Coordinates of C-alpha atoms in Angstrom, one line a residue:
X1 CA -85.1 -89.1 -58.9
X2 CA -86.8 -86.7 -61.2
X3 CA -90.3 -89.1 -60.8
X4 CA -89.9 -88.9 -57.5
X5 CA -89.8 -85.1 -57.2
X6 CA -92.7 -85.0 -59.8
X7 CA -94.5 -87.4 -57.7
X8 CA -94.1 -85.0 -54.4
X9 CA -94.8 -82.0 -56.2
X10 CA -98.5 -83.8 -57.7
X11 CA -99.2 -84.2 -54.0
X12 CA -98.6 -81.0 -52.4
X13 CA -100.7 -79.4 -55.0
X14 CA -103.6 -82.1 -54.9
X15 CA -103.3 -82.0 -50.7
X16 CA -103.5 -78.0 -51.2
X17 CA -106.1 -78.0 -53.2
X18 CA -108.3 -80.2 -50.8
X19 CA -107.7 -78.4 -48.2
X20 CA -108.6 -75.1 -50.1
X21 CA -112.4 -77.4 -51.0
X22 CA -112.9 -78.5 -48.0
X23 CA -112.5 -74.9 -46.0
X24 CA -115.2 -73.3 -48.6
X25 CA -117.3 -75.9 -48.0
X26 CA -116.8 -75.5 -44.2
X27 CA -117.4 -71.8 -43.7
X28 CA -121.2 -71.1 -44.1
X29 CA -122.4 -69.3 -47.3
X30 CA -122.3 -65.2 -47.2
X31 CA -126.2 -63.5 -46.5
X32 CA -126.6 -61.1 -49.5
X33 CA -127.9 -58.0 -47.7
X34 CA -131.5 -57.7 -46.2
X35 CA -134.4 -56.2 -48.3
X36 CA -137.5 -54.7 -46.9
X37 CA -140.5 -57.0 -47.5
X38 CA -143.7 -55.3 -46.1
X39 CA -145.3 -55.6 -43.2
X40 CA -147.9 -57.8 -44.8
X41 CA -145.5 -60.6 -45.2
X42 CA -144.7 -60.2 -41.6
X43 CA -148.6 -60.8 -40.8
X44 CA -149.1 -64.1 -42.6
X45 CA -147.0 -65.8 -40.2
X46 CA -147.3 -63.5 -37.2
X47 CA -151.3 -63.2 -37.4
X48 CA -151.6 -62.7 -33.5
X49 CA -148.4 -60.4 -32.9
X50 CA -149.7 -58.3 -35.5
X51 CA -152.8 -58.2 -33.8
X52 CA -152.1 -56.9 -31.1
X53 CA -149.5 -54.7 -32.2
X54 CA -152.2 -52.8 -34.1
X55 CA -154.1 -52.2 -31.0
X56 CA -151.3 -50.3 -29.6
X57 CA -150.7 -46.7 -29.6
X58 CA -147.1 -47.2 -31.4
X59 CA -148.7 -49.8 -33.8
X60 CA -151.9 -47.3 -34.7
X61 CA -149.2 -44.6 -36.2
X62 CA -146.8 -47.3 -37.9
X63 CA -149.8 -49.5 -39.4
X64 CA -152.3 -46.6 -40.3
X65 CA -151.4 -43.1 -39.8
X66 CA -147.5 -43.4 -40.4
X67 CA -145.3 -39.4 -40.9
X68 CA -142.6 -40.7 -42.5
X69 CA -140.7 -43.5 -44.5
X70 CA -139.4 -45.2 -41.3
X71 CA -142.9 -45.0 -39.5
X72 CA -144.4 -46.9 -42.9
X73 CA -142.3 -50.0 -42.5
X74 CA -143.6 -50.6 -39.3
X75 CA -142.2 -54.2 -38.0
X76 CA -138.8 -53.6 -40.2
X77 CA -137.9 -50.5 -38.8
X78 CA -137.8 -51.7 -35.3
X79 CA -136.4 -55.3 -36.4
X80 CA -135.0 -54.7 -39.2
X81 CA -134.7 -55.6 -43.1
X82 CA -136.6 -59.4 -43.5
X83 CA -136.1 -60.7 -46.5
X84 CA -133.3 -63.1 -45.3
X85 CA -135.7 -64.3 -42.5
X86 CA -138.2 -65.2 -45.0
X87 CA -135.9 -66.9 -47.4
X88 CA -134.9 -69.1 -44.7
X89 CA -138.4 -70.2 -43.4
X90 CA -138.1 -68.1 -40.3
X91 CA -137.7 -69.1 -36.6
X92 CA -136.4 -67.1 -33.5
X93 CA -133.0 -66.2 -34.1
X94 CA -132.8 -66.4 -38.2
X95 CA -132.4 -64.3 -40.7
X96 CA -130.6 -61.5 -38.6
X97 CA -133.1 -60.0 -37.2
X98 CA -133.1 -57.5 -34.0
X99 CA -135.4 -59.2 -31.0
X100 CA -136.2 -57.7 -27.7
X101 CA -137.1 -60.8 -25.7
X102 CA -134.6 -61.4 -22.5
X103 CA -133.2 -64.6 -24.7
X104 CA -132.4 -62.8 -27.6
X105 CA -128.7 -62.3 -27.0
X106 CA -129.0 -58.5 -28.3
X107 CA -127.2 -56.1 -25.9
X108 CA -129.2 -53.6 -24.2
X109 CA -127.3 -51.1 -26.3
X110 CA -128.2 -52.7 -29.2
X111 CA -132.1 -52.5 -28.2
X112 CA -131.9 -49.2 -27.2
X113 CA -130.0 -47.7 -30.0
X114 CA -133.4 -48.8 -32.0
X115 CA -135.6 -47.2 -29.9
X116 CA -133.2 -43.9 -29.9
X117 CA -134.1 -43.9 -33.6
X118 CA -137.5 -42.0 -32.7
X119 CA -137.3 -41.4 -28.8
X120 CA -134.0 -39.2 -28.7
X121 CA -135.6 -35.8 -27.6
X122 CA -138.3 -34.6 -24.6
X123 CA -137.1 -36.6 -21.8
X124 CA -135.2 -39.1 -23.5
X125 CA -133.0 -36.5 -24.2
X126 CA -130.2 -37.1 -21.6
X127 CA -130.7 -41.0 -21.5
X128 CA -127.4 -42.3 -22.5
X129 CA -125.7 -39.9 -19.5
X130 CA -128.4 -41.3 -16.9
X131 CA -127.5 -44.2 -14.1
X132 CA -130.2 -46.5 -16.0
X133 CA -128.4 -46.4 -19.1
X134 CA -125.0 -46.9 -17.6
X135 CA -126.2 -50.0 -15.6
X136 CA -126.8 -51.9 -18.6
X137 CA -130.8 -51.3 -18.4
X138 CA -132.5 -51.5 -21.6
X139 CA -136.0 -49.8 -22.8
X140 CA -137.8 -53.6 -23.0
X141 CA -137.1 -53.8 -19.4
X142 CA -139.1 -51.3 -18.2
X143 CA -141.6 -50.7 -21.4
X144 CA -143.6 -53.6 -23.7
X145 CA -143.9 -53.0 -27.6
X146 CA -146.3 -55.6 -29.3
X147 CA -149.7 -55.6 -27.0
X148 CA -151.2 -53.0 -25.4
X149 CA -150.4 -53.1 -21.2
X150 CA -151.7 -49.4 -20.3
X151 CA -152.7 -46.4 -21.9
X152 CA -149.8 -44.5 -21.8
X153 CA -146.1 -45.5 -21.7
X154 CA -146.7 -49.3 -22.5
X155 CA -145.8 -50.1 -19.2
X156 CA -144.4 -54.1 -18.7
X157 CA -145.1 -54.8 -15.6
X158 CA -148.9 -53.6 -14.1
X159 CA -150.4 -54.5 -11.0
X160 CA -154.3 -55.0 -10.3
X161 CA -156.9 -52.5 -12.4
X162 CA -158.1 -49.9 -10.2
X163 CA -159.7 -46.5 -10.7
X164 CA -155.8 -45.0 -10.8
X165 CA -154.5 -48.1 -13.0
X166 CA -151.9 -45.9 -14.5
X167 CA -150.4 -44.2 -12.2
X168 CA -150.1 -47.5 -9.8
X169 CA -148.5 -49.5 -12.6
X170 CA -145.9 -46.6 -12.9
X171 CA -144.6 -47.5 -9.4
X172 CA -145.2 -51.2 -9.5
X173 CA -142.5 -51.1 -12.6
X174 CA -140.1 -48.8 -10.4
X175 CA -140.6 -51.1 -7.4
X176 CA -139.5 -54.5 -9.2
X177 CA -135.9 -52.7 -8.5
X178 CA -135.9 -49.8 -6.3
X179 CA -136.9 -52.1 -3.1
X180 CA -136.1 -50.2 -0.4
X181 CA -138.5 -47.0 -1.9
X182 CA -141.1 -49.6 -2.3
X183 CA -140.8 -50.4 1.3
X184 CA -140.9 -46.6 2.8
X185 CA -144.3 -46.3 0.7
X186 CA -145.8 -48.8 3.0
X187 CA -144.6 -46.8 6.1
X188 CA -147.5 -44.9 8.6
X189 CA -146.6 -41.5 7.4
X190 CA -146.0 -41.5 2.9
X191 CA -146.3 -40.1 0.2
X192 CA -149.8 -41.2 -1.6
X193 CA -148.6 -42.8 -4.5
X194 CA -149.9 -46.4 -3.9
X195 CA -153.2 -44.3 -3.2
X196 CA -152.8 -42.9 -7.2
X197 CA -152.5 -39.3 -6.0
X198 CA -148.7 -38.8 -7.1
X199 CA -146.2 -41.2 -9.5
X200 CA -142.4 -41.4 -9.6
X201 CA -142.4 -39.4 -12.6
X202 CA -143.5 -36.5 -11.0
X203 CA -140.4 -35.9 -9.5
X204 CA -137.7 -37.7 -11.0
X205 CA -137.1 -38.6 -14.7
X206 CA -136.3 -42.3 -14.8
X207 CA -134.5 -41.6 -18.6
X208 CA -132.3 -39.0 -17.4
X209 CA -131.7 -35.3 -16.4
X210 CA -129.0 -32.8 -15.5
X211 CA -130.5 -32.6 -11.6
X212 CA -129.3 -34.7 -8.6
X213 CA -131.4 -38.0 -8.1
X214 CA -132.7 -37.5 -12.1
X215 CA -135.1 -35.0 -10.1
X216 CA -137.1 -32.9 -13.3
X217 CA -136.8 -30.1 -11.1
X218 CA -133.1 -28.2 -10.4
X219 CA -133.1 -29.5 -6.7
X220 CA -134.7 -31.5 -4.2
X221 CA -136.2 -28.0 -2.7
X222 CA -137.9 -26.6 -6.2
X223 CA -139.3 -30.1 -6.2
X224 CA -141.1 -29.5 -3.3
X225 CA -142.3 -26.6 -3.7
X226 CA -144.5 -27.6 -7.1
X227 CA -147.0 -28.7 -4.4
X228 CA -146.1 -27.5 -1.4
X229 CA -146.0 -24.0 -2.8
X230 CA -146.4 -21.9 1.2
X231 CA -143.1 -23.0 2.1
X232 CA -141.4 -21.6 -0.8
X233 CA -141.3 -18.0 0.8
X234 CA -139.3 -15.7 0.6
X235 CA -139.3 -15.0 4.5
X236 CA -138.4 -12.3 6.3
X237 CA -136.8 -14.6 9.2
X238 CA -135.6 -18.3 6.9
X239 CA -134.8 -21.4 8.8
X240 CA -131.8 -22.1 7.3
X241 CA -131.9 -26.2 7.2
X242 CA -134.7 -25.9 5.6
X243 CA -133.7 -23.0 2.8
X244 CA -130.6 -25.4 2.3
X245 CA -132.6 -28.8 2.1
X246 CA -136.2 -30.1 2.9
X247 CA -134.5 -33.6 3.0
X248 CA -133.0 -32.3 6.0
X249 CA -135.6 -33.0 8.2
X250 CA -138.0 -34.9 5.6
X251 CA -137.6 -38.2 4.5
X252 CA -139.7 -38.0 1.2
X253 CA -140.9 -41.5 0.9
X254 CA -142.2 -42.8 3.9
X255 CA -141.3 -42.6 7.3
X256 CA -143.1 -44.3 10.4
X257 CA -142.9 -40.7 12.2
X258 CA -145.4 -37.9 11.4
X259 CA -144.9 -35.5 8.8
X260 CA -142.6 -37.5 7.2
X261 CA -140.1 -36.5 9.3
X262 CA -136.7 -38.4 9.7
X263 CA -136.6 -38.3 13.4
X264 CA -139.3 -37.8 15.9
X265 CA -140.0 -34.6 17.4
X266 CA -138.5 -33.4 19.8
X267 CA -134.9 -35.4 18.8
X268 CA -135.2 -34.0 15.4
X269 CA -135.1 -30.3 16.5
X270 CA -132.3 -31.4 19.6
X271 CA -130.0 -32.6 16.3
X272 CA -129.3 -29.4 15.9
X273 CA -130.8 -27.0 19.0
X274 CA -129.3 -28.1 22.3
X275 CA -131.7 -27.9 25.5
X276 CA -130.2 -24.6 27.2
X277 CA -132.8 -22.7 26.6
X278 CA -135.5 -25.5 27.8
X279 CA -134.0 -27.2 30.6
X280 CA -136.8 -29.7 30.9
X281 CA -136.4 -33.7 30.0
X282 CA -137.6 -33.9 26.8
X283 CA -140.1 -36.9 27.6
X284 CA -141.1 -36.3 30.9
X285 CA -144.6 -36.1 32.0
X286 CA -144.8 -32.3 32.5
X287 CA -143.1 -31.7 29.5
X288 CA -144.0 -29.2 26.7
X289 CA -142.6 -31.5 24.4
X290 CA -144.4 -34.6 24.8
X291 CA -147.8 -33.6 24.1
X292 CA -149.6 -32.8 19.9
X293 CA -146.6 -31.0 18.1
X294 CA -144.2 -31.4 20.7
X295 CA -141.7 -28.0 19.6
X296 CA -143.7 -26.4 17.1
X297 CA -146.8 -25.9 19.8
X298 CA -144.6 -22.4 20.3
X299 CA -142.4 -22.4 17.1
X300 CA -145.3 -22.9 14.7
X301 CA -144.0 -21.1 11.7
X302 CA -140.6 -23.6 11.5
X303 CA -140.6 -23.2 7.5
X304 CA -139.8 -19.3 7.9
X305 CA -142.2 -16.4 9.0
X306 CA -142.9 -12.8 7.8
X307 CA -143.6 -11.6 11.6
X308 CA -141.6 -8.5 12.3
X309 CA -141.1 -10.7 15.8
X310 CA -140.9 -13.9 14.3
X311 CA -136.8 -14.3 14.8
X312 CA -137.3 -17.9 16.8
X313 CA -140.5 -18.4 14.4
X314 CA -143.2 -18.8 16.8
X315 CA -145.6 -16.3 14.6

């Protein structure tokens, strides 16, 4: 009896103790923590991402004119510490190290958080409250960090080289998801943006701002009026539709009517102006409206005039 309890007490200890051995050997070893080890062990295996890096505008600061601690590490302080990359002989997804390629697994958060490290003030200042950031959007999406694409903001995607290369590859990258903006730019009547005379950016701020629509400007009429600076008035006798809102009547993208305007003339005035006082068919052949500006042949000053008779704006 007493063998046989000594017997089943051996084996509950040797059975424990395997199972202990073979559970350490299962779980994989512990990385000590990451050292820095120079960007020149980064080059002698990355020759050509190095390369090109250099000929960057980011990768010119890091490499030779760097500020500060962080700016001297150069690939580590975007990626990370290396050492436990190099002690394992490399490869895409070893050592621990922070990627940005669409593979890499890293969240978006994660990717931007590094990127937040530098770019957290200007207009980057309100990015994690904009719609980009809360759809999940990262900075690699939109911008490319190791080769030079354009000569500002490192744009990723770029259409053909032409004498206004940068401003067209601004809105070829905000096309690849804002679709139906690409589409009004093609319309009759647009604003000249694929012609290089304007960019997104002029209005909006595509990292974030306190304004509607991420405009820069407080509304969509102090927009406006940075170029179109004879509407801004004050008038002695205002329009109010279009004190309230130029996208009242404008479509600022592109529209297939003149002017921009949502609706042809005269149906755009009739929205709001019924035709008491001009009992005439709007499109009929002896019509005032159907010929050159249709209403504003008489109400020229629409926008607001300073006329001491211009209560229906016609000087």
């Amino acid at each position: 009896m007493k063998r046989s309890l000594t017997a089943a007490i051996l084996c509950s200890l040797l059975l424990g103790y395997a199972q202990w051995v073979w559970s350490a050997a299962a779980e994989p070893a512990q990385q000590s923590p990451a050292t820095y080890v120079g960007n020149e062990v980064c080059k002698a295996c990355h020759v050509n991402q190095f390369e090109k890096f250099s000929q960057t505008q980011m990768g010119k600061i890091f490499l030779f004119n760097a500020r500060n601690e962080a700016e001297k590490r150069a690939c580590e302080s975007c990626h990370g510490a290396g050492s436990n990359h190099v002690a394992a002989g490399g490869g895409k997804g070893v050592g621990g190290l922070i990627t940005f390629r669409k593979d890499s697994g890293e969240s978006a958060e994660v990717k931007n958080e590094v990127c937040l490290g530098c770019h957290q003030r200007g207009v980057q200042t309100y990015w994690k409250a904009s719609p980009h950031a809360g759809r999940g959007m990262a900075c690699v999406d939109c911008h490319t960090l190791m080769e030079k694409t354009t000569d500002r903001f490192q744009l990723a995607k770029v259409g053909d080289r032409t004498i206004f290369f940068n401003k067209r590859a601004q809105t070829e990258v905000c096309g690849q998801c804002h679709l139906q903006r690409k589409a009004q730019l093609q319309r009759s009547s647009h604003m000249p943006l694929k012609e290089g005379a304007l960019t997104c950016t002029d209005c909006h701020n595509p990292h974030g701002s306190p304004n509607p629509s991420q405009l820069k400007q407080a509304s969509v009429n102090e927009t406006c009026y940075l170029c179109h600076t004879e509407r801004r008035g004050p008038f002695l006798h205002e329009h109010p539709p279009v004190r309230e809102n130029c996208a009242n009547c404008h479509e600022p993208h592109g529209s297939v009517n003149d002017r921009l305007l949502k609706v042809t003339d005269p149906r755009l005035c009739t929205q709001c102006h019924s035709y008491a006082q001009h009992p005439v068919t709007p499109r009929g052949k002896n019509s005032p409206f159907f010929f050159n500006r249709s209403c504003t042949n008489c109400h020229s000053q629409i926008h607001g005039s300073n006329h001491p008779s211009g209560t229906v704006f016609e000087r």
